[in-house]
Structure formats: structure tokens, C-alpha cells
Amino acid sequence: MKITKIATRIINLPFESTITTAVHEMSSVGCVLLTIETDEGIEGQSYLFSLNAANIHSFDEKLKGFEMHLIGKDPHLIEVIEQEIWQTISSVKNTHIAIAALSTIDTAIWDIVGKTANLPLHRLFGACREKIKTYASGGLWLSQSIDSLLKDAQNFLDQGFRSMKIRVGSNDWKKDVERVKEVRNAIGMEIELMADINQALQPKQAIQLGENLKEYDLLWLEEPVASNNRVGHAEVRSALATPIASGENEYSLSGMHEMIEAKACDILMPDLQRIGGISEMRKVADLAESYNLPISTHVFTEHSLSVAGSSSNCLSVEHMPWFSKLFNEQIVVVNGFIDIPERPGTGFTFNDTYIEEFL
């Protein structure tokens, strides 16, 4: 089997209204959809995204620029292909764009490998479970009123979620506490609730907020300070009883290792696009397990399920609904869990009819 062609499509998916975190204001997500073709007719598919479609054409150009490393190659030699591209990345500017392109290629190639073997990837890797816990992440934004937050929370419960995440990190920690309090009172103590600061605070501010949120029994406090401030992460983690989750903004396995060594968090959160695709995410899971640390995957719900289904230290996957309509196959949440798909490859294929509307 040989790779014969790659094809990309650019789309922009608008939100119903602008949403915010402590550091983002978002009105859409732009995506580059990748299809890798082979001489045996088996295709691999994956995608990357950019908030507000920023730099989306640069992502597309970088993907196309890596085509020379793919044409004529056997997709089963995925490690060889990856290492060749990694060597190229080390000498370019804007490495985050290059790593995103590599990540997308890696996931699409694994999709081919799984389809060729007629196995879902989690079984090809060595399955450890048939379903995984998930949490609702497509709501409870910082820009919402308390009434709107409570509507979101009830909608999540009605959809089958038993865990959800609220955004905090405003300029007034008392307002953050009030919002968390209202959501906690509405959902009860039996539903898991986590809070995401989105890197917005300094260590002392994050500690103050965390201490005042203690009574609301958060499952974790996410990215309390800047992602590259590992000392600050460790300071917050040491001061609070609430577990600290972080890692979505790390772009390398070595960066994850540095976070672990710095004791920066209790839960690692690799992002499929930023870490290097399924190959590197699996390495992160193995690294974390060697330190007895759990992981929880960041966005990319559909394509992260193969890692969640084969990594015993994966606690959960983040459920982000932004991309669900890109696929013919839909995720169903039952009592807080998602079934790992038993379809070959990643188990998800592009819904071309829907995609045509947004090209």
C-alpha cells in the first residue's frame, strides 16, 4: 500500500453567538479537513481547527507543504514518516502551525492503518475499555449570565451528562465564586463540576480563587496560570487541595515531561492537534502512567476516543460539540459515558453534505 494523494478543504463554522473565556472571544471555528488517499482505495481523514479561523490558510499551506513526505510512502511506516516531518519542523518558524499539520497527518494515517486492519484503533492498540467518562464543555462560558448558565447546566443533564465544566478567571473572583455557587446548587453535589481559569490569573490570585471555591467540591481547577509558568502551576497545586489539570497548550512530549517533573499538575490534558496526533498522545499517556498520573483528553472528542479506549490511565474525554456535525457518525452520551466506537479506524467519516454548506 502506498499513499497517492492528499486533499484539503477549508470551512468556517459560525457560533450562534459570540462566546468568551477569560482569554478568548470566539465567534467561529475554522477547520482544515484532510483526506489522505492510497493506491488501494482506503482513505484516512482528520482535521485541525483555529478559533475565529485565524491563520487557517497558513495551516492549510503547511499541510500541503508536507505532501512530499507522504507520497509513495507506506502508511504503515508511520513512525518513519513522523520522524522525517519532525526533523523538518525543527528548522521552521511558527512551529505550532507545523505541529498542528503533523498531528492532522498522523491521525489520518492511523485512520488508514485501522481501516486496513478492519479494526477500531483502540483494539489495534490494545483495548482496555469499551466506554469512557465524558464531561460537557460546550457551554457555561464566562460571558453568560447566571440564568443562562443554569439553562446550560440543565440542558447538559437532560443530554445525559453527569459532569460539566464552567469557565472562571474574571477580574472579580467574587463573581466567579457566585457563578460556581449557583451552578453547583442547581446540579447538586452528585454531579461532577470542574472550573477552567484559562491561564488568566497570577499564582496568588488563582490560590485565592481556589480557596474560595473549595466548598463547591470541584473535580479539578484547570490552567490556573499561564501554561508555560510551571513554577506558578506548582505553587498553586501545592497550596490547594483541589486537583490541578493542565497541559493542553504543550506542544511536545518533552514539555509534558517537564510539567511532570515540575509537579505542575495532577492531571495531564494532551490536545490531539498540539501534541503531535494520536502517536504522540499515546506516548504522553504512557509517560504519565509511568509517574502514576492520569490524563484527560482536550477537545477532539471523536478522534481522541481511540486513545481513551486503549490507555488505562485516561480519566475522561472532553465533549466539545463544535465539530460533531462534521461526521456521519454521532456520539451519544449515556449516564455520563460515551461508547468507544467499534468501527474501523477512528470510527468517524466526514459528512460531505454538511461540509459543502460551509466551504
XYZ file of C-alpha atoms in Angstrom:
359
model
C 0.000 0.000 0.000
C 1.227 3.480 -0.922
C -0.049 6.991 -0.254
C -1.000 8.585 -3.571
C -2.597 11.927 -2.750
C -3.664 14.350 -0.027
C -6.621 16.715 -0.300
C -7.720 19.554 1.974
C -10.898 21.575 2.392
C -11.290 24.791 4.373
C -14.526 25.556 6.209
C -15.662 28.054 8.831
C -18.310 27.053 11.377
C -20.073 30.059 12.963
C -21.388 30.002 16.521
C -24.933 31.088 17.283
C -23.494 33.946 19.337
C -20.076 35.153 20.476
C -18.698 33.228 23.449
C -15.845 34.103 25.791
C -13.380 32.703 28.259
C -11.016 34.776 30.373
C -8.632 34.999 27.396
C -10.746 34.304 24.278
C -13.611 35.922 22.413
C -14.901 33.471 19.808
C -17.467 33.746 17.035
C -16.492 30.720 14.930
C -14.071 27.869 14.423
C -12.280 27.485 11.115
C -11.227 23.982 10.098
C -8.955 22.347 7.571
C -10.284 18.903 6.680
C -7.652 16.434 5.475
C -8.133 13.309 3.374
C -5.168 11.046 2.588
C -5.710 8.642 -0.327
C -3.937 5.343 -1.061
C -3.481 3.137 -4.119
C -5.789 0.530 -2.541
C -8.725 2.908 -2.277
C -8.578 3.263 1.512
C -8.728 6.847 2.768
C -7.755 8.400 6.079
C -9.486 11.511 7.394
C -8.789 14.061 10.124
C -8.991 17.791 10.777
C -7.464 20.716 12.601
C -9.123 23.908 13.780
C -8.402 27.534 14.604
C -10.564 29.826 16.738
C -12.188 32.535 14.618
C -10.469 30.909 11.605
C -7.252 32.748 12.484
C -4.316 31.639 10.298
C -6.447 28.879 8.804
C -4.870 29.343 5.357
C -1.402 29.048 6.891
C -2.434 25.716 8.403
C -3.682 24.589 5.000
C -0.468 25.621 3.253
C 1.637 23.783 5.825
C -0.388 20.613 5.359
C 0.111 20.782 1.612
C 3.795 21.527 2.139
C 4.243 18.193 3.904
C 2.788 16.262 0.955
C 6.288 15.497 -0.333
C 6.942 13.445 2.813
C 3.850 11.318 2.199
C 3.517 10.498 -1.499
C 4.746 6.991 -2.299
C 5.164 6.052 1.381
C 3.627 3.003 3.025
C 1.241 4.401 5.679
C 2.124 1.517 7.985
C 5.594 3.053 8.355
C 4.016 5.843 10.333
C 6.939 6.323 12.713
C 9.336 6.790 9.767
C 7.028 9.401 8.226
C 6.633 11.178 11.558
C 10.353 11.386 12.253
C 11.020 12.789 8.784
C 8.448 15.545 9.346
C 9.643 16.234 12.902
C 13.145 16.866 11.518
C 11.661 19.387 9.103
C 9.690 21.109 11.869
C 12.792 21.709 13.973
C 14.102 24.151 11.368
C 10.965 26.201 10.619
C 9.279 29.230 12.170
C 5.751 29.062 13.601
C 6.301 25.545 14.873
C 2.788 25.426 16.341
C 1.375 25.536 12.808
C 3.750 22.820 11.629
C 2.983 20.584 14.625
C -0.747 21.002 14.005
C -0.234 19.894 10.406
C 1.821 16.898 11.521
C -0.817 15.991 14.097
C -3.537 16.021 11.457
C -1.464 13.854 9.121
C -0.662 11.405 11.908
C -4.320 10.940 12.851
C -5.362 10.454 9.211
C -2.647 7.852 8.670
C -3.730 5.923 11.755
C -7.249 6.015 10.334
C -5.874 4.282 7.216
C -3.993 1.701 9.280
C -7.087 0.842 11.292
C -9.279 0.562 8.219
C -6.696 -1.653 6.505
C -6.691 -3.994 9.508
C -10.513 -3.705 9.712
C -10.152 -2.845 13.397
C -11.092 0.159 15.526
C -7.883 1.818 16.644
C -8.412 1.221 20.354
C -8.474 -2.533 19.664
C -5.475 -2.289 17.349
C -3.575 -0.519 20.151
C -4.825 -2.940 22.826
C -8.227 -2.083 24.243
C -8.713 -1.502 27.952
C -12.365 -0.392 27.956
C -15.492 -0.151 25.838
C -16.743 3.201 27.151
C -15.235 6.319 28.715
C -16.488 9.068 31.010
C -17.037 12.437 29.386
C -17.851 15.948 30.552
C -19.836 18.716 28.894
C -17.625 21.580 27.756
C -19.725 23.353 25.134
C -21.283 25.900 27.463
C -21.050 27.632 30.861
C -18.954 30.392 29.281
C -17.623 33.430 31.108
C -19.811 35.749 29.025
C -23.079 34.162 30.160
C -25.477 35.439 32.787
C -26.285 33.215 35.734
C -29.724 32.457 34.262
C -28.047 31.354 31.043
C -25.567 29.221 32.985
C -28.384 27.435 34.766
C -30.143 26.732 31.456
C -26.935 25.243 30.054
C -26.445 23.095 33.134
C -29.959 21.694 32.898
C -29.529 21.042 29.178
C -26.357 19.083 29.902
C -28.164 16.962 32.465
C -31.003 16.349 30.010
C -28.444 15.213 27.394
C -27.100 12.549 29.746
C -24.026 14.296 31.160
C -23.028 13.747 34.773
C -20.016 16.048 34.630
C -19.567 19.589 33.286
C -17.047 22.443 33.150
C -17.582 26.125 33.923
C -15.244 28.957 32.889
C -13.878 31.306 35.536
C -10.960 33.740 35.767
C -12.737 37.107 35.604
C -11.350 40.298 37.115
C -13.535 39.809 40.191
C -13.037 36.489 41.956
C -16.221 37.031 43.963
C -18.256 36.948 40.747
C -16.552 33.688 39.776
C -17.439 32.176 43.139
C -21.048 33.305 42.803
C -21.362 31.711 39.358
C -19.884 28.427 40.555
C -22.113 28.501 43.627
C -25.278 28.941 41.562
C -24.395 26.135 39.153
C -23.413 23.800 41.997
C -26.670 24.492 43.841
C -28.624 23.808 40.646
C -26.974 20.494 39.730
C -26.421 19.116 43.230
C -23.309 17.638 44.773
C -23.611 14.285 42.989
C -22.808 15.841 39.586
C -19.114 16.463 38.877
C -18.161 20.102 38.316
C -14.798 21.447 37.201
C -13.635 25.019 36.571
C -11.294 26.367 33.889
C -9.338 29.567 34.532
C -7.849 29.529 31.012
C -4.423 30.794 32.166
C -5.900 34.159 33.208
C -4.545 34.596 36.749
C -1.320 35.004 38.666
C -0.499 32.301 41.257
C -1.697 34.314 44.283
C -4.958 35.183 42.528
C -5.506 31.564 41.485
C -4.888 30.361 45.027
C -7.330 32.917 46.428
C -9.988 31.824 43.939
C -9.305 28.144 44.548
C -9.577 28.548 48.313
C -12.938 30.273 47.954
C -14.205 27.558 45.613
C -13.216 24.753 47.968
C -16.694 24.223 49.429
C -18.141 23.543 45.964
C -16.128 20.318 45.602
C -14.580 20.871 42.180
C -13.233 17.815 40.401
C -10.349 19.953 39.175
C -9.187 23.513 38.591
C -7.804 23.877 35.066
C -4.913 26.004 33.779
C -4.812 28.365 36.788
C -1.873 30.387 35.409
C 0.000 30.803 32.129
C 0.674 27.428 30.555
C 4.450 27.963 30.445
C 4.598 29.054 34.098
C 5.386 25.667 35.571
C 6.655 27.146 38.832
C 3.373 29.018 39.188
C 1.403 25.871 38.423
C 3.345 24.012 41.100
C 2.769 26.836 43.595
C -0.988 26.706 43.047
C -1.035 22.917 43.168
C 0.888 22.868 46.440
C -1.435 25.421 48.053
C -4.782 23.878 47.094
C -6.467 20.576 47.882
C -8.390 20.743 44.593
C -6.534 18.821 41.849
C -4.905 20.918 39.112
C -5.367 19.917 35.453
C -3.193 21.329 32.653
C -1.197 20.529 29.547
C -3.489 21.383 26.627
C -1.030 24.060 25.473
C 2.036 21.811 25.478
C 3.421 21.058 22.011
C 5.849 18.244 22.776
C 6.388 15.096 24.779
C 9.403 16.741 26.405
C 7.191 19.647 27.502
C 4.814 17.212 29.162
C 7.787 15.584 30.885
C 8.920 18.978 32.178
C 5.434 19.616 33.581
C 5.510 16.296 35.401
C 8.995 16.889 36.788
C 7.955 20.358 37.962
C 4.965 18.824 39.770
C 2.859 21.364 37.892
C -0.401 19.424 37.806
C -2.284 16.358 38.974
C -3.927 15.584 35.628
C -2.325 15.962 32.190
C -4.558 17.174 29.359
C -2.957 16.446 25.969
C -4.529 18.096 22.936
C -4.511 15.953 19.789
C -3.689 18.867 17.468
C -0.970 20.405 19.591
C 0.842 17.336 20.850
C 1.512 15.606 17.531
C -1.509 13.443 16.809
C -2.519 10.021 18.055
C 1.089 8.744 18.083
C 2.333 11.415 20.474
C -0.809 11.409 22.588
C -0.314 7.706 23.253
C 3.280 8.443 24.275
C 2.033 11.125 26.679
C -0.414 8.621 28.182
C 2.400 6.105 28.672
C 4.689 8.762 30.151
C 2.003 9.901 32.574
C 1.279 6.327 33.601
C 4.941 5.798 34.447
C 4.502 8.603 37.014
C 1.131 7.251 38.194
C -0.629 10.279 36.741
C -3.969 10.261 34.885
C -4.762 12.057 31.644
C -7.956 13.617 30.314
C -8.030 14.473 26.604
C -8.641 18.033 25.375
C -11.379 18.677 22.738
C -11.225 16.480 19.562
C -13.793 14.239 21.239
C -14.294 11.866 18.317
C -10.671 11.255 17.395
C -9.426 11.065 20.994
C -11.644 8.072 21.756
C -9.111 5.631 20.326
C -6.545 6.780 22.903
C -9.123 6.822 25.691
C -10.114 3.258 24.812
C -6.543 1.961 24.954
C -4.954 3.958 27.798
C -5.934 2.692 31.224
C -4.934 5.958 32.925
C -7.333 8.073 30.833
C -9.982 9.501 33.173
C -12.248 11.129 30.613
C -12.625 12.882 27.282
C -13.778 16.461 26.884
C -17.060 16.656 24.974
C -16.906 19.658 22.643
C -19.895 19.721 20.254
C -18.439 22.272 17.800
C -17.329 19.603 15.337
C -19.939 16.880 15.746
C -21.814 17.687 12.534
C -18.632 17.226 10.510
C -19.183 13.491 10.857
C -21.743 10.998 9.611
C -21.478 9.127 12.901
C -22.750 10.832 16.054
C -21.698 10.468 19.686
C -24.370 9.583 22.235
C -23.862 10.301 25.937
C -25.492 7.790 28.261
C -25.325 8.375 32.014
C -22.125 10.365 31.597
C -20.313 7.890 29.325
C -19.511 7.565 25.610
C -19.190 4.185 23.911
C -15.832 3.729 22.165
C -16.794 3.112 18.503
C -16.245 -0.370 17.112
C -15.978 0.886 13.530
C -12.602 0.515 11.722
C -10.002 3.248 12.083
C -11.023 6.274 14.124
C -14.643 5.253 13.544
C -15.687 8.621 12.091
C -16.135 9.744 8.473
C -16.787 13.211 7.066
C -20.369 14.250 6.348
C -19.791 15.779 2.920
C -23.345 17.082 2.599
C -22.992 19.165 5.755
C -19.458 20.274 4.893
C -20.493 21.587 1.467
C -22.633 24.233 3.195
C -19.612 25.832 4.895
C -16.820 25.579 2.325
